[in-house]
Amino acid sequence: DGGITQSPKYLFRKEGQNVTLSCEQNLNHDAMYWYRQDPGQGLRLIYYSQIVNDFQKGDIAEGYSVSREKKESFPLTVTSAQKNPTAFYLCASSVELGEQFFGPGTRLTVL
Amino acid sequence: GIQVEQSPPDLILQEGANSTLRCNFSDSVNNLQWFHQNPWGQLINLFYIPSGTKQNGRLSATTVATERYSLLYISSSQTTDSGVYFCAVEANTGFQKLVFGTGTRLLVSP
C-alpha cells in the first residue's frame, strides 16, 4: 500500500533532550513537509524539501532541524533549543506543485 | 503573507441536516485543499480545488478564485462527519507552502 508513515505515534521527552521524529513515504513524491499543530489551531510549516539533499525553512523553523538524504525519508529533530515543543507533528508529501497528503502524526510531550 | 479565514468556527447539527462551510483568503492562490481531521488527528484529503466545483458523494466544494473564497457543502450529515474541517491554500509565490485556516469544528448529533 502506498502511503506516509510516521513514528513513533506518541513520544515523551525530558527537557533538554533532542528527539527525532521519523517520516517515510513510498509514493515516489519529490516534495516533503513538516507541520506543527497546537491545540485548537491550524497547521504551521516548520521545514520543507522539494528535492533530495535540499530543504528550506518554513515559518517556525527555530529549534528544529531536518535532513533529506533519501527521497523516501525526511526526519525531523526537535532540539533542546525549541522553547515549547509539546505539540502534534504532521509530515506530508506531494508531487511538484501538487496535492499534499499527510501522515498520521506524532504527539510529542515534554515532561 | 496570505491570510485564511474560516467560518463558522463551530457548528452543531442534527444528523441529516445540511451545512455550508466557508473559507476566505486574502490573495491569489495556486492550490486550495479541504481536509477533515478525525478525532485521532489524521488529516483526510477531501478536495484539491484551486477553482471550480467538485463533488464526492455527500460532499461538494466550490472555489471562486477571482473572489477569493471557497465553500464546502455537507449534505445529509452523519455522526461520522464530526471533527474539524480545514481549508489550506498555497499562495502564488513560487514555492509550495500550505497556509491553514483555524478550522471549523463540526459536531453532528444523532
mmCIF file of C-alpha atoms in Angstrom:
data_model
loop_
_atom_site.group_PDB
_atom_site.id
_atom_site.type_symbol
_atom_site.label_atom_id
_atom_site.label_comp_id
_atom_site.label_asym_id
_atom_site.label_seq_id
_atom_site.Cartn_x
_atom_site.Cartn_y
_atom_site.Cartn_z
ATOM 1 C CA ASP A 1 0.000 0.000 0.000
ATOM 2 C CA GLY A 2 1.306 3.463 -0.877
ATOM 3 C CA GLY A 3 1.325 5.987 1.892
ATOM 4 C CA ILE A 4 3.113 8.059 4.502
ATOM 5 C CA THR A 5 4.180 6.589 7.815
ATOM 6 C CA GLN A 6 5.289 8.443 10.922
ATOM 7 C CA SER A 7 6.853 7.034 14.046
ATOM 8 C CA PRO A 8 6.524 6.946 16.906
ATOM 9 C CA LYS A 9 2.838 7.721 17.403
ATOM 10 C CA TYR A 10 3.495 9.132 20.892
ATOM 11 C CA LEU A 11 6.789 10.484 22.203
ATOM 12 C CA PHE A 12 7.744 11.767 25.610
ATOM 13 C CA ARG A 13 10.831 13.872 26.097
ATOM 14 C CA LYS A 14 12.567 15.307 29.103
ATOM 15 C CA GLU A 15 13.560 18.941 28.967
ATOM 16 C CA GLY A 16 16.993 19.403 27.424
ATOM 17 C CA GLN A 17 16.827 16.293 25.235
ATOM 18 C CA ASN A 18 16.874 16.180 21.470
ATOM 19 C CA VAL A 19 14.400 13.808 19.810
ATOM 20 C CA THR A 20 13.990 12.696 16.206
ATOM 21 C CA LEU A 21 10.637 12.058 14.526
ATOM 22 C CA SER A 22 10.548 9.726 11.563
ATOM 23 C CA CYS A 23 8.645 10.281 8.303
ATOM 24 C CA GLU A 24 8.757 7.822 5.404
ATOM 25 C CA GLN A 25 6.775 7.811 2.146
ATOM 26 C CA ASN A 26 6.553 5.281 -0.678
ATOM 27 C CA LEU A 27 4.514 7.488 -3.030
ATOM 28 C CA ASN A 28 7.566 8.486 -5.080
ATOM 29 C CA HIS A 29 6.904 12.125 -4.190
ATOM 30 C CA ASP A 30 9.710 14.631 -4.587
ATOM 31 C CA ALA A 31 8.473 17.151 -2.012
ATOM 32 C CA MET A 32 8.112 16.552 1.715
ATOM 33 C CA TYR A 33 6.989 18.823 4.553
ATOM 34 C CA TRP A 34 6.828 19.060 8.334
ATOM 35 C CA TYR A 35 3.991 20.890 10.076
ATOM 36 C CA ARG A 36 3.229 21.581 13.717
ATOM 37 C CA GLN A 37 -0.283 21.764 15.181
ATOM 38 C CA ASP A 38 -1.091 23.265 18.574
ATOM 39 C CA PRO A 39 -4.443 22.603 20.308
ATOM 40 C CA GLY A 40 -7.348 24.362 18.604
ATOM 41 C CA GLN A 41 -5.136 25.712 15.836
ATOM 42 C CA GLY A 42 -4.392 25.052 12.214
ATOM 43 C CA LEU A 43 -1.068 23.667 10.996
ATOM 44 C CA ARG A 44 2.098 25.737 10.619
ATOM 45 C CA LEU A 45 5.025 24.863 8.346
ATOM 46 C CA ILE A 46 8.351 24.013 10.020
ATOM 47 C CA TYR A 47 10.536 22.825 7.110
ATOM 48 C CA TYR A 48 10.042 21.606 3.580
ATOM 49 C CA SER A 49 12.157 19.836 0.977
ATOM 50 C CA GLN A 50 11.498 19.889 -2.740
ATOM 51 C CA ILE A 51 14.313 17.507 -3.660
ATOM 52 C CA VAL A 52 16.885 15.203 -2.083
ATOM 53 C CA ASN A 53 19.749 16.986 -0.286
ATOM 54 C CA ASP A 54 17.878 20.291 -0.272
ATOM 55 C CA PHE A 55 15.488 21.779 2.285
ATOM 56 C CA GLN A 56 14.152 25.194 3.258
ATOM 57 C CA LYS A 57 12.953 26.785 6.487
ATOM 58 C CA GLY A 58 9.255 27.345 6.913
ATOM 59 C CA ASP A 59 7.534 29.826 9.220
ATOM 60 C CA ILE A 60 8.576 28.316 12.565
ATOM 61 C CA ALA A 61 11.953 26.587 11.969
ATOM 62 C CA GLU A 62 13.724 27.820 15.122
ATOM 63 C CA GLY A 63 14.671 24.917 17.394
ATOM 64 C CA TYR A 64 14.175 22.272 14.668
ATOM 65 C CA SER A 65 16.472 20.593 12.157
ATOM 66 C CA VAL A 66 15.909 18.213 9.232
ATOM 67 C CA SER A 67 17.811 16.133 6.706
ATOM 68 C CA ARG A 68 16.847 14.724 3.302
ATOM 69 C CA GLU A 69 19.406 12.084 2.352
ATOM 70 C CA LYS A 70 16.868 9.815 0.636
ATOM 71 C CA LYS A 71 13.792 10.610 -1.427
ATOM 72 C CA GLU A 72 11.628 8.440 0.842
ATOM 73 C CA SER A 73 12.713 9.858 4.196
ATOM 74 C CA PHE A 74 12.529 13.285 5.878
ATOM 75 C CA PRO A 75 13.313 13.035 9.622
ATOM 76 C CA LEU A 76 12.701 15.982 11.947
ATOM 77 C CA THR A 77 14.837 16.629 15.036
ATOM 78 C CA VAL A 78 13.331 18.688 17.825
ATOM 79 C CA THR A 79 16.279 20.194 19.648
ATOM 80 C CA SER A 80 16.589 21.475 23.200
ATOM 81 C CA ALA A 81 16.546 24.986 21.730
ATOM 82 C CA GLN A 82 12.841 24.648 20.896
ATOM 83 C CA LYS A 83 11.154 26.543 23.721
ATOM 84 C CA ASN A 84 7.743 24.919 23.605
ATOM 85 C CA PRO A 85 7.968 21.608 21.751
ATOM 86 C CA THR A 86 4.811 19.931 23.088
ATOM 87 C CA ALA A 87 2.587 19.657 20.004
ATOM 88 C CA PHE A 88 1.220 17.372 17.287
ATOM 89 C CA TYR A 89 3.653 16.967 14.384
ATOM 90 C CA LEU A 90 2.475 16.055 10.892
ATOM 91 C CA CYS A 91 4.526 15.100 7.880
ATOM 92 C CA ALA A 92 3.263 15.499 4.316
ATOM 93 C CA SER A 93 4.420 14.824 0.780
ATOM 94 C CA SER A 94 3.429 15.822 -2.730
ATOM 95 C CA VAL A 95 4.468 15.769 -6.342
ATOM 96 C CA GLU A 96 5.803 19.118 -7.543
ATOM 97 C CA LEU A 97 3.016 21.727 -7.462
ATOM 98 C CA GLY A 98 0.527 19.064 -6.431
ATOM 99 C CA GLU A 99 -1.885 17.977 -3.749
ATOM 100 C CA GLN A 100 -0.327 17.348 -0.342
ATOM 101 C CA PHE A 101 -1.014 14.123 1.557
ATOM 102 C CA PHE A 102 -0.430 13.712 5.273
ATOM 103 C CA GLY A 103 0.842 11.010 7.586
ATOM 104 C CA PRO A 104 -0.927 10.032 10.842
ATOM 105 C CA GLY A 105 1.186 12.318 13.042
ATOM 106 C CA THR A 106 3.356 12.123 16.158
ATOM 107 C CA ARG A 107 2.247 13.587 19.503
ATOM 108 C CA LEU A 108 5.248 14.945 21.376
ATOM 109 C CA THR A 109 5.010 15.752 25.069
ATOM 110 C CA VAL A 110 7.773 17.351 27.093
ATOM 111 C CA LEU A 111 7.798 16.216 30.702
ATOM 112 C CA GLY B 1 1.661 36.705 3.952
ATOM 113 C CA ILE B 2 -1.645 35.297 2.814
ATOM 114 C CA GLN B 3 -4.442 35.145 5.381
ATOM 115 C CA VAL B 4 -7.027 32.355 5.554
ATOM 116 C CA GLU B 5 -10.269 32.745 7.490
ATOM 117 C CA GLN B 6 -12.813 30.018 8.049
ATOM 118 C CA SER B 7 -16.390 30.352 9.221
ATOM 119 C CA PRO B 8 -18.210 29.434 11.290
ATOM 120 C CA PRO B 9 -15.666 28.405 13.936
ATOM 121 C CA ASP B 10 -18.107 25.932 15.487
ATOM 122 C CA LEU B 11 -21.178 24.202 14.103
ATOM 123 C CA ILE B 12 -23.622 21.806 15.753
ATOM 124 C CA LEU B 13 -26.041 19.864 13.572
ATOM 125 C CA GLN B 14 -28.651 17.191 13.902
ATOM 126 C CA GLU B 15 -27.987 14.083 11.839
ATOM 127 C CA GLY B 16 -29.480 14.517 8.375
ATOM 128 C CA ALA B 17 -29.039 18.284 8.212
ATOM 129 C CA ASN B 18 -27.100 20.140 5.520
ATOM 130 C CA SER B 19 -24.331 22.669 6.121
ATOM 131 C CA THR B 20 -22.035 25.091 4.322
ATOM 132 C CA LEU B 21 -18.522 25.913 5.498
ATOM 133 C CA ARG B 22 -16.730 28.954 4.141
ATOM 134 C CA CYS B 23 -13.055 29.757 3.522
ATOM 135 C CA ASN B 24 -11.914 33.282 2.603
ATOM 136 C CA PHE B 25 -8.361 34.025 1.532
ATOM 137 C CA SER B 26 -6.578 37.319 1.057
ATOM 138 C CA ASP B 27 -4.536 36.788 -2.123
ATOM 139 C CA SER B 28 -4.435 34.755 -5.326
ATOM 140 C CA VAL B 29 -3.667 31.054 -4.872
ATOM 141 C CA ASN B 30 -2.155 28.186 -6.856
ATOM 142 C CA ASN B 31 -3.796 25.495 -4.787
ATOM 143 C CA LEU B 32 -6.630 25.083 -2.303
ATOM 144 C CA GLN B 33 -7.312 21.943 -0.318
ATOM 145 C CA TRP B 34 -10.077 20.939 2.104
ATOM 146 C CA PHE B 35 -9.283 18.438 4.847
ATOM 147 C CA HIS B 36 -11.231 16.634 7.545
ATOM 148 C CA GLN B 37 -9.288 15.990 10.750
ATOM 149 C CA ASN B 38 -10.689 12.980 12.561
ATOM 150 C CA PRO B 39 -10.638 12.525 16.363
ATOM 151 C CA TRP B 40 -7.275 10.710 16.132
ATOM 152 C CA GLY B 41 -5.691 13.669 14.371
ATOM 153 C CA GLN B 42 -5.420 12.167 10.900
ATOM 154 C CA LEU B 43 -5.889 14.705 8.119
ATOM 155 C CA ILE B 44 -8.066 13.230 5.396
ATOM 156 C CA ASN B 45 -7.996 14.847 1.963
ATOM 157 C CA LEU B 46 -11.441 15.898 0.831
ATOM 158 C CA PHE B 47 -10.834 18.132 -2.172
ATOM 159 C CA TYR B 48 -7.998 19.629 -4.165
ATOM 160 C CA ILE B 49 -9.829 22.538 -5.742
ATOM 161 C CA PRO B 50 -7.957 25.702 -6.791
ATOM 162 C CA SER B 51 -11.015 26.664 -8.860
ATOM 163 C CA GLY B 52 -14.374 25.308 -9.987
ATOM 164 C CA THR B 53 -16.714 22.770 -8.427
ATOM 165 C CA LYS B 54 -16.193 19.151 -7.425
ATOM 166 C CA GLN B 55 -18.434 16.553 -5.830
ATOM 167 C CA ASN B 56 -17.664 13.397 -3.888
ATOM 168 C CA GLY B 57 -20.712 11.623 -2.514
ATOM 169 C CA ARG B 58 -22.455 13.801 0.056
ATOM 170 C CA LEU B 59 -19.687 16.394 -0.066
ATOM 171 C CA SER B 60 -19.079 19.041 -2.659
ATOM 172 C CA ALA B 61 -16.847 22.089 -2.900
ATOM 173 C CA THR B 62 -16.742 25.259 -4.946
ATOM 174 C CA THR B 63 -13.845 27.683 -5.246
ATOM 175 C CA VAL B 64 -14.316 31.109 -6.807
ATOM 176 C CA ALA B 65 -10.698 32.153 -7.180
ATOM 177 C CA THR B 66 -11.460 35.617 -8.575
ATOM 178 C CA GLU B 67 -13.494 36.437 -5.453
ATOM 179 C CA ARG B 68 -11.083 34.630 -3.104
ATOM 180 C CA TYR B 69 -13.363 32.185 -1.365
ATOM 181 C CA SER B 70 -14.236 28.521 -1.254
ATOM 182 C CA LEU B 71 -17.293 26.708 0.087
ATOM 183 C CA LEU B 72 -17.600 23.153 1.374
ATOM 184 C CA TYR B 73 -21.098 21.655 1.350
ATOM 185 C CA ILE B 74 -22.050 18.703 3.503
ATOM 186 C CA SER B 75 -25.441 17.183 2.785
ATOM 187 C CA SER B 76 -27.398 14.681 4.893
ATOM 188 C CA SER B 77 -24.782 14.890 7.644
ATOM 189 C CA GLN B 78 -23.842 11.797 9.654
ATOM 190 C CA THR B 79 -22.246 11.457 13.081
ATOM 191 C CA THR B 80 -19.045 10.285 11.375
ATOM 192 C CA ASP B 81 -18.788 13.729 9.749
ATOM 193 C CA SER B 82 -17.889 15.180 13.162
ATOM 194 C CA GLY B 83 -14.417 16.615 13.504
ATOM 195 C CA VAL B 84 -12.529 19.666 12.342
ATOM 196 C CA TYR B 85 -12.589 20.855 8.742
ATOM 197 C CA PHE B 86 -9.584 22.792 7.488
ATOM 198 C CA CYS B 87 -9.109 24.869 4.414
ATOM 199 C CA ALA B 88 -5.494 25.336 3.292
ATOM 200 C CA VAL B 89 -4.170 27.458 0.460
ATOM 201 C CA GLU B 90 -0.908 27.680 -1.406
ATOM 202 C CA ALA B 91 -0.150 31.287 -2.261
ATOM 203 C CA ASN B 92 1.030 32.263 -5.728
ATOM 204 C CA THR B 93 4.595 32.862 -4.502
ATOM 205 C CA GLY B 94 6.602 30.321 -6.491
ATOM 206 C CA PHE B 95 7.092 27.661 -3.827
ATOM 207 C CA GLN B 96 4.771 25.142 -2.255
ATOM 208 C CA LYS B 97 3.610 26.067 1.217
ATOM 209 C CA LEU B 98 0.139 25.426 2.546
ATOM 210 C CA VAL B 99 -1.283 28.089 4.852
ATOM 211 C CA PHE B 100 -4.059 26.725 7.024
ATOM 212 C CA GLY B 101 -7.122 28.381 8.441
ATOM 213 C CA THR B 102 -8.036 27.755 12.070
ATOM 214 C CA GLY B 103 -10.761 25.312 11.086
ATOM 215 C CA THR B 104 -14.478 24.725 11.585
ATOM 216 C CA ARG B 105 -15.296 22.314 14.394
ATOM 217 C CA LEU B 106 -18.374 20.279 13.434
ATOM 218 C CA LEU B 107 -20.419 18.163 15.812
ATOM 219 C CA VAL B 108 -23.204 16.042 14.362
ATOM 220 C CA SER B 109 -25.550 14.637 16.975
ATOM 221 C CA PRO B 110 -27.803 11.584 16.469
#
